[in-house]
Every structure is written in structure tokens, then in C-alpha cells.
Coordinates of C-alpha atoms in Angstrom, one line a residue:
X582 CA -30.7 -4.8 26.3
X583 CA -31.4 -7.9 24.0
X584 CA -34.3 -7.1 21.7
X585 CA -36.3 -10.6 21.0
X586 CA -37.7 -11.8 17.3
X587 CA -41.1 -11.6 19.4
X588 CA -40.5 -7.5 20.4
X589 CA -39.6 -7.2 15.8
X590 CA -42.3 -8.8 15.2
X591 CA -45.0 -6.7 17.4
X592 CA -43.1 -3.9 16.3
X593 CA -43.7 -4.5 12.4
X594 CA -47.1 -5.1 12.8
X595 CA -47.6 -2.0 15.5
X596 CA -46.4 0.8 13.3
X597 CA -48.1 0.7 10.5
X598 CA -50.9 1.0 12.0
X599 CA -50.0 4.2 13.9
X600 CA -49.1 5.7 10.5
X601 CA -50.5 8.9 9.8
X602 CA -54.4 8.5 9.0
X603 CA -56.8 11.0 7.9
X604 CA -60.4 11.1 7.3
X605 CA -60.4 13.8 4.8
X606 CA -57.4 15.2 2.5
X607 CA -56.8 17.7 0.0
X608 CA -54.6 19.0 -2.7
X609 CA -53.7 22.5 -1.0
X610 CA -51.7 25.8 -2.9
X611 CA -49.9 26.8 0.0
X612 CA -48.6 29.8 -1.2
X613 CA -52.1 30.9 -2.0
X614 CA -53.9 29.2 0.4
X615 CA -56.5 27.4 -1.5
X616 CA -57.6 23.7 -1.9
X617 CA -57.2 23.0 -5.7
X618 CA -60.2 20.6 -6.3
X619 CA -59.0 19.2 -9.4
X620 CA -56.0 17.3 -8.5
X621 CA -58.1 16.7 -5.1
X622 CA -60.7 14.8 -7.3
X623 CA -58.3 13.3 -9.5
X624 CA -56.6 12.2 -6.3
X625 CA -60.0 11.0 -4.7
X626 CA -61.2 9.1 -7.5
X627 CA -57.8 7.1 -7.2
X628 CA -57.9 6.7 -3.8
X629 CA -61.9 5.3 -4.0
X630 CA -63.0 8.3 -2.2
X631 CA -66.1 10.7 -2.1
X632 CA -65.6 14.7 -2.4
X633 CA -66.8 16.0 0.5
X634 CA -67.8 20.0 0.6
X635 CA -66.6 21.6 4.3
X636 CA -66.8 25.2 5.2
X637 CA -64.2 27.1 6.8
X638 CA -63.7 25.9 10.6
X639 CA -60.9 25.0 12.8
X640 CA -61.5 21.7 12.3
X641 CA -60.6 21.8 8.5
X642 CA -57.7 24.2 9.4
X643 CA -59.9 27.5 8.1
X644 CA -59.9 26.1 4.9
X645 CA -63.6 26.1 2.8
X646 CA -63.5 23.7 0.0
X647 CA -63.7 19.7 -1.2
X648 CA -61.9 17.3 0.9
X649 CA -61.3 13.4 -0.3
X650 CA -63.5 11.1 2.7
X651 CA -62.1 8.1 3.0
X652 CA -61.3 5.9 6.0
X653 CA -57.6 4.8 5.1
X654 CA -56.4 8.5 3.8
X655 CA -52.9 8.7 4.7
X656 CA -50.9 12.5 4.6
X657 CA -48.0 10.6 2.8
X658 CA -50.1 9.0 0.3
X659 CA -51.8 12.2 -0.2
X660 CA -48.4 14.1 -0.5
X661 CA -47.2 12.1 -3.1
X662 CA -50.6 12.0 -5.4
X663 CA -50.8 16.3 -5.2
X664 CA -47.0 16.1 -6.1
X665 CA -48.2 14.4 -9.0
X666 CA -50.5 16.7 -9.6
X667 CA -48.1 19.5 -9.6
X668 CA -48.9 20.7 -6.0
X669 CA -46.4 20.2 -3.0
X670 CA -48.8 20.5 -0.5
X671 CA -51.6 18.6 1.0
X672 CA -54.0 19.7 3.7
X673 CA -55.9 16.9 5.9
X674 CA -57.5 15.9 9.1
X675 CA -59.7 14.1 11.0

């Protein structure tokens, strides 16, 4: 099967769009399961977002804490800034 310079080009333009968007994100201690709000808000205020407070629910993934809103929140982006922060983990949805 011949792939044309037409199908690449869709292609480039398609995927990043289906990348892995979030409407809310947070710094997360897995190993204690808690949302570490200061590397959250230092992540947030990078990112141009607004601390959002959310009780637990099934929705946040039974987590109670601040989450970063912000329309273009992505879980690698988010990865890498709580990495920086000295947390492996990250914790988003929506």
C-alpha cells in the first residue's frame, strides 16, 4: 500500500490534536496518595492556569485537593513539570 504526501500531511496535523488533553491536572504523591499543591501551583502558574479546589469524587479519581484548570493541560506536559518539581506523578482529568 503506497502512503501519499497528502495521507503525511493529514496525519501530522491529526495527531496532535488527539494528544492527551486534560481540563484539570495535578502534582500527585503516589505512594501517599495526595495532591502536593505546591509544585501544582508552581506548575499552574507556569502553565497560565487557575487552582481549582475539587472534593473527592470519581470524577477527580477520589482525590480532594487543587487541580490546575486550563483548557490545553496535557498529562505529558504535566508529567514533566511535577518531575521538576520532584514528584513522578501527575493526576488529571476531564
Amino acid at each position: 500500500m503506497k502512503i501519499s504526501a497528502i495521507t503525511v500531511a493529514i496525519m501530522a496535523t491529526i495527531l496532535p490534536a488527539m494528544a492527551d488533553k486534560h481540563g484539570y491536572c495535578a502534582c500527585w504523591d503516589k505512594p501517599n496518595n495526595k495532591l502536593m499543591l505546591p509544585a501544582t501551583g508552581q506548575c499552574c502558574t507556569s502553565k497560565g492556569g487557575v487552582l481549582t479546589y475539587f472534593t473527592s469524587t470519581k470524577t477527580t479519581g477520589n482525590m480532594e485537593g487543587y487541580f490546575c484548570a486550563h483548557p490545553t493541560n496535557g498529562g505529558d506536559w504535566w508529567s514533566a513539570c511535577c518531575e521538576g518539581q520532584g514528584w513522578d506523578w501527575s493526576k488529571c482529568f476531564g
